[in-house]
Amino acid sequence: MIKYIDIGINITNKQFQNDQQEVIANALQSGVFQILLTGTSVTKSEQALEIAKKYPNVLFSTAGIHPHDAKSMDTKSIANLKKLLEQDEVVAVGECGLDFDRDFSPRKQQERCYEAQLDLACTFEKPLFLHERAAFNRFLPITQQFLPQLPKAVVHCFTGTLEEAKRYLDLGFYLGFTGAITDQKRFSYLKDVIQYVPLDRIMIETDAPFMLPKNILKVNLNLKHQRRNEPAYLPYVAQYIALIKNISVERVALETTTTTQAFFNLPKYEYLM
C-alpha cells in the first residue's frame, strides 16, 4: 500500500464530533499513516493534543491561534501556547497568519497575534504552520521581520499566485496543497504553480473537513457525509499532483512523506495494518 502523511486536518471541527475514531481508522486503511491535527485556538489546540496522545507515532498536533480567532487572544493565550509547545506531540506553531479575505478578526489584532506566534516559533525552534488569505502584501513583510531567526515554515492550503509561490520558495518556505487544486472553476491557475514548485518543497494535506477533492467519484464518498472531506481522501490530492507533474503517484507519496517527516521531525514509523 502507498503511504501518505496528511499535514493538516481539523479533527476538533464539529463535523467530526461523533466519529473521530472512525475517521482516523479510515485514514489508516487508506494508507495515511501519520496525521497532524490542526490547532486553531488555545482550546482547540489543547483538544488536538489530547487526541494526538491517544495515537502515539501516528497523530501529532499543532498549537496556535488562527487569524479568524485572533480576537480571542488575551494575556493568558501566549502562556498557554507555551505550555502546549513544550509537549513532544506538538510539532509546530500554528495555524497562524493573516486572513484579510473574511476579516473575522480586526486586521491589527490579526497582525499582533501573528507576530506573537512568530516569536514563539523562534523561541521554541519549532516549524510554522502558516495561513494566508488575501493578505500577502502584509503577511510577507511581517514574516520577514523575524528572519533569519525564523525556523522552517509551510504555507498550508496554498491557493496563491505563481509569483507569490516564487516569493515563498525564495524565503525557503514549503507549500502545502489540498483538494483545492482539483477545483478547475476556482483554482485552475494552481496547475502552473504545481508544475513550477519542486516536489521536495511540496507537502500534501486535506484540511478536512474542508477542501473536498473534486476528483473523487461519488461512489467512493462516505455515504453519511458526502460533502465532508476526510484524511482518507488524501490520495486524491497526491494523484492530481502526479497527473500535473507527469510522474507516478508513488513518487509523490514517497517524496512528500520524506519531506514532511524531516520538516516536522516526525518518527520514521509506518503504521502496519
Short mmCIF file of C-alpha atoms in Angstrom, two decimals:
data_model
loop_
_atom_site.label_atom_id
_atom_site.label_comp_id
_atom_site.label_asym_id
_atom_site.label_seq_id
_atom_site.Cartn_x
_atom_site.Cartn_y
_atom_site.Cartn_z
CA MET A 1 0.00 0.00 0.00
CA ILE A 2 1.21 3.50 -0.83
CA LYS A 3 1.87 5.55 2.32
CA TYR A 4 0.96 9.23 2.86
CA ILE A 5 1.16 11.92 5.54
CA ASP A 6 -1.62 14.48 5.97
CA ILE A 7 -0.12 17.69 7.37
CA GLY A 8 -3.43 19.22 8.40
CA ILE A 9 -6.90 18.11 9.46
CA ASN A 10 -9.33 19.95 11.71
CA ILE A 11 -10.27 16.98 13.88
CA THR A 12 -11.83 19.27 16.51
CA ASN A 13 -14.35 20.61 14.00
CA LYS A 14 -17.94 19.80 14.94
CA GLN A 15 -18.33 17.77 11.74
CA PHE A 16 -16.10 15.11 13.33
CA GLN A 17 -17.55 15.19 16.83
CA ASN A 18 -19.40 11.88 16.51
CA ASP A 19 -16.93 9.72 14.61
CA GLN A 20 -13.33 10.81 15.26
CA GLN A 21 -12.10 7.24 15.78
CA GLU A 22 -13.78 6.02 12.62
CA VAL A 23 -12.27 8.88 10.62
CA ILE A 24 -8.77 8.03 11.86
CA ALA A 25 -9.32 4.33 11.20
CA ASN A 26 -10.46 5.05 7.63
CA ALA A 27 -7.37 7.20 7.07
CA LEU A 28 -5.05 4.42 8.21
CA GLN A 29 -6.82 1.93 5.96
CA SER A 30 -6.26 4.31 3.04
CA GLY A 31 -2.51 4.47 3.65
CA VAL A 32 -2.46 7.77 5.53
CA PHE A 33 -0.19 6.60 8.35
CA GLN A 34 0.66 9.91 10.05
CA ILE A 35 -1.58 12.95 10.51
CA LEU A 36 -1.18 16.41 12.01
CA LEU A 37 -4.18 17.74 13.92
CA THR A 38 -4.50 21.47 13.44
CA GLY A 39 -4.82 23.79 16.43
CA THR A 40 -6.81 26.93 15.61
CA SER A 41 -7.26 28.41 19.10
CA VAL A 42 -5.87 27.71 22.54
CA THR A 43 -8.85 25.49 23.36
CA LYS A 44 -8.78 23.66 20.02
CA SER A 45 -5.01 23.21 20.34
CA GLU A 46 -5.47 21.63 23.77
CA GLN A 47 -8.15 19.32 22.38
CA ALA A 48 -5.99 18.35 19.39
CA LEU A 49 -3.11 17.44 21.71
CA GLU A 50 -5.31 15.20 23.85
CA ILE A 51 -6.49 13.33 20.77
CA ALA A 52 -2.95 13.02 19.41
CA LYS A 53 -1.76 11.44 22.65
CA LYS A 54 -4.15 8.54 22.06
CA TYR A 55 -2.32 7.55 18.84
CA PRO A 56 1.45 7.61 19.53
CA ASN A 57 3.64 7.99 16.42
CA VAL A 58 0.51 8.28 14.26
CA LEU A 59 -1.17 11.52 15.30
CA PHE A 60 0.59 14.78 16.11
CA SER A 61 -0.75 18.27 16.68
CA THR A 62 -0.02 21.95 16.22
CA ALA A 63 -0.62 24.75 18.69
CA GLY A 64 -1.69 28.18 17.57
CA ILE A 65 -4.35 30.80 17.04
CA HIS A 66 -5.91 31.06 13.59
CA PRO A 67 -6.35 34.62 12.30
CA HIS A 68 -10.12 34.12 12.47
CA ASP A 69 -9.69 33.64 16.24
CA ALA A 70 -7.13 36.39 16.75
CA LYS A 71 -9.76 38.46 18.53
CA SER A 72 -9.81 35.81 21.27
CA MET A 73 -6.14 36.33 22.18
CA ASP A 74 -5.67 37.68 25.70
CA THR A 75 -2.88 37.91 28.27
CA LYS A 76 -3.11 34.19 29.04
CA SER A 77 -3.12 32.94 25.45
CA ILE A 78 0.62 33.01 24.77
CA ALA A 79 1.42 31.46 28.15
CA ASN A 80 -0.99 28.63 27.39
CA LEU A 81 0.51 28.10 23.94
CA LYS A 82 3.96 27.89 25.52
CA LYS A 83 2.78 25.04 27.73
CA LEU A 84 1.45 23.21 24.71
CA LEU A 85 4.62 23.72 22.67
CA GLU A 86 6.63 22.03 25.40
CA GLN A 87 4.84 18.77 24.59
CA ASP A 88 6.57 16.33 22.22
CA GLU A 89 3.36 15.62 20.34
CA VAL A 90 3.04 19.30 19.38
CA VAL A 91 5.28 19.57 16.34
CA ALA A 92 4.53 23.06 15.00
CA VAL A 93 3.34 26.57 15.84
CA GLY A 94 0.07 27.43 14.16
CA GLU A 95 -2.25 27.54 12.44
CA CYS A 96 -1.31 31.21 12.40
CA GLY A 97 -1.11 34.08 9.95
CA LEU A 98 -3.39 36.63 8.34
CA ASP A 99 -6.79 36.37 6.65
CA PHE A 100 -7.97 39.60 5.03
CA ASP A 101 -10.47 37.69 2.90
CA ARG A 102 -13.09 37.20 5.59
CA ASP A 103 -11.81 39.56 8.28
CA PHE A 104 -13.39 37.61 11.12
CA SER A 105 -10.93 39.38 13.44
CA PRO A 106 -9.76 43.02 13.11
CA ARG A 107 -6.66 43.23 10.92
CA LYS A 108 -4.49 44.94 13.51
CA GLN A 109 -5.38 42.25 16.02
CA GLN A 110 -4.56 39.56 13.46
CA GLU A 111 -1.14 41.15 12.95
CA ARG A 112 -0.38 41.31 16.67
CA CYS A 113 -1.48 37.73 17.14
CA TYR A 114 0.63 36.56 14.21
CA GLU A 115 3.72 38.41 15.41
CA ALA A 116 3.37 36.85 18.86
CA GLN A 117 3.32 33.38 17.31
CA LEU A 118 6.28 34.11 15.04
CA ASP A 119 8.16 34.99 18.21
CA LEU A 120 7.06 31.70 19.79
CA ALA A 121 8.34 29.73 16.81
CA CYS A 122 11.74 31.41 17.14
CA THR A 123 11.82 30.70 20.88
CA PHE A 124 10.83 27.04 20.66
CA GLU A 125 12.53 26.43 17.31
CA LYS A 126 9.51 24.57 16.04
CA PRO A 127 8.24 24.84 12.45
CA LEU A 128 5.46 27.21 11.45
CA PHE A 129 2.11 26.10 10.03
CA LEU A 130 1.00 29.23 8.21
CA HIS A 131 -2.29 30.60 6.91
CA GLU A 132 -2.51 33.48 4.44
CA ARG A 133 -5.56 34.65 2.52
CA ALA A 134 -5.76 37.91 0.56
CA ALA A 135 -3.07 39.34 2.83
CA PHE A 136 0.20 38.63 1.04
CA ASN A 137 1.35 42.27 0.99
CA ARG A 138 1.17 42.48 4.80
CA PHE A 139 1.99 38.86 5.54
CA LEU A 140 5.35 38.89 3.81
CA PRO A 141 6.92 41.97 5.46
CA ILE A 142 5.71 40.93 8.92
CA THR A 143 7.17 37.46 8.43
CA GLN A 144 10.45 38.81 7.07
CA GLN A 145 10.98 40.85 10.25
CA PHE A 146 11.72 37.59 12.04
CA LEU A 147 14.29 36.32 9.56
CA PRO A 148 16.87 34.78 9.89
CA GLN A 149 15.84 33.55 13.37
CA LEU A 150 12.64 32.06 11.93
CA PRO A 151 12.56 28.24 11.78
CA LYS A 152 11.15 26.27 8.87
CA ALA A 153 7.71 27.27 7.59
CA VAL A 154 4.99 25.78 5.41
CA VAL A 155 2.22 27.90 3.90
CA HIS A 156 -0.63 25.47 4.24
CA CYS A 157 -3.54 25.13 1.81
CA PHE A 158 -1.72 27.30 -0.71
CA THR A 159 -4.05 28.93 -3.25
CA GLY A 160 -1.94 31.97 -4.12
CA THR A 161 -0.44 33.07 -7.41
CA LEU A 162 2.67 31.72 -9.09
CA GLU A 163 4.53 34.93 -8.22
CA GLU A 164 3.57 34.53 -4.55
CA ALA A 165 4.71 30.92 -4.62
CA LYS A 166 8.07 32.01 -6.01
CA ARG A 167 8.48 34.58 -3.21
CA TYR A 168 7.74 31.96 -0.56
CA LEU A 169 10.16 29.50 -2.13
CA ASP A 170 12.85 32.19 -2.22
CA LEU A 171 12.44 32.50 1.57
CA GLY A 172 12.96 28.77 1.93
CA PHE A 173 9.31 28.08 2.74
CA TYR A 174 7.37 24.98 1.77
CA LEU A 175 3.87 24.86 0.28
CA GLY A 176 1.00 22.63 1.35
CA PHE A 177 -1.60 21.65 -1.25
CA THR A 178 -5.14 20.42 -0.63
CA GLY A 179 -8.06 19.24 -2.72
CA ALA A 180 -8.43 22.86 -3.85
CA ILE A 181 -6.01 22.06 -6.65
CA THR A 182 -8.68 19.82 -8.23
CA ASP A 183 -11.22 22.67 -8.44
CA GLN A 184 -10.93 23.77 -12.03
CA LYS A 185 -13.56 26.51 -11.66
CA ARG A 186 -11.89 28.42 -8.81
CA PHE A 187 -8.25 27.36 -8.85
CA SER A 188 -7.31 26.32 -12.38
CA TYR A 189 -4.21 28.56 -12.17
CA LEU A 190 -2.76 26.28 -9.47
CA LYS A 191 -1.79 23.84 -12.22
CA ASP A 192 1.00 26.23 -13.22
CA VAL A 193 2.02 26.64 -9.58
CA ILE A 194 2.32 22.90 -9.01
CA GLN A 195 4.27 22.44 -12.24
CA TYR A 196 6.73 25.09 -11.05
CA VAL A 197 7.20 24.13 -7.39
CA PRO A 198 9.89 21.46 -6.86
CA LEU A 199 8.47 18.23 -5.50
CA ASP A 200 10.81 18.36 -2.50
CA ARG A 201 9.17 21.64 -1.39
CA ILE A 202 5.63 20.26 -1.53
CA MET A 203 3.56 18.73 1.26
CA ILE A 204 0.04 17.38 0.96
CA GLU A 205 -2.98 17.76 3.19
CA THR A 206 -6.75 17.51 3.24
CA ASP A 207 -7.60 20.41 5.58
CA ALA A 208 -10.57 18.17 6.40
CA PRO A 209 -13.50 18.60 6.75
CA PHE A 210 -12.93 21.35 4.16
CA MET A 211 -11.50 21.30 0.63
CA LEU A 212 -13.12 18.08 -0.59
CA PRO A 213 -11.26 16.99 -3.76
CA LYS A 214 -13.29 17.25 -6.93
CA ASN A 215 -11.70 14.15 -8.46
CA ILE A 216 -13.42 11.72 -6.07
CA LEU A 217 -16.07 9.55 -7.63
CA LYS A 218 -19.36 9.80 -5.76
CA VAL A 219 -19.31 6.06 -5.12
CA ASN A 220 -16.11 6.50 -3.09
CA LEU A 221 -17.51 9.17 -0.77
CA ASN A 222 -18.65 8.50 2.79
CA LEU A 223 -22.32 7.66 2.44
CA LYS A 224 -23.22 9.51 5.64
CA HIS A 225 -21.10 12.59 4.97
CA GLN A 226 -20.83 13.02 1.22
CA ARG A 227 -19.88 16.72 1.43
CA ARG A 228 -17.29 16.26 4.18
CA ASN A 229 -13.62 15.86 3.41
CA GLU A 230 -11.63 13.27 5.36
CA PRO A 231 -7.93 12.36 5.64
CA ALA A 232 -8.78 9.09 3.86
CA TYR A 233 -9.16 11.19 0.70
CA LEU A 234 -5.56 12.43 0.76
CA PRO A 235 -4.52 10.02 -2.04
CA TYR A 236 -6.68 12.05 -4.44
CA VAL A 237 -4.54 15.12 -3.80
CA ALA A 238 -1.39 13.11 -4.48
CA GLN A 239 -2.91 11.64 -7.63
CA TYR A 240 -3.69 15.07 -9.02
CA ILE A 241 -0.18 16.35 -8.32
CA ALA A 242 1.21 13.27 -10.06
CA LEU A 243 -1.02 13.96 -13.05
CA ILE A 244 0.07 17.59 -13.31
CA LYS A 245 3.77 16.79 -12.91
CA ASN A 246 3.55 13.71 -15.13
CA ILE A 247 5.15 11.46 -12.52
CA SER A 248 3.96 8.43 -10.58
CA VAL A 249 1.77 8.78 -7.52
CA GLU A 250 4.25 6.52 -5.73
CA ARG A 251 6.94 9.15 -6.24
CA VAL A 252 4.66 11.93 -4.97
CA ALA A 253 3.82 9.88 -1.89
CA LEU A 254 7.43 8.93 -1.16
CA GLU A 255 8.91 12.39 -1.61
CA THR A 256 6.19 14.26 0.27
CA THR A 257 6.44 11.73 3.10
CA THR A 258 10.23 12.12 3.28
CA THR A 259 9.94 15.92 3.19
CA THR A 260 7.21 16.02 5.82
CA GLN A 261 8.93 13.71 8.29
CA ALA A 262 12.13 15.75 8.07
CA PHE A 263 10.31 19.09 8.28
CA PHE A 264 8.27 18.25 11.39
CA ASN A 265 10.87 15.89 12.87
CA LEU A 266 8.38 13.02 12.88
CA PRO A 267 9.43 9.49 13.80
CA LYS A 268 10.32 7.31 10.83
CA TYR A 269 7.46 4.97 11.54
CA GLU A 270 4.85 3.39 9.35
CA TYR A 271 1.53 2.14 10.61
CA LEU A 272 1.19 -1.57 9.95
CA MET A 273 -2.32 -2.81 9.29
#
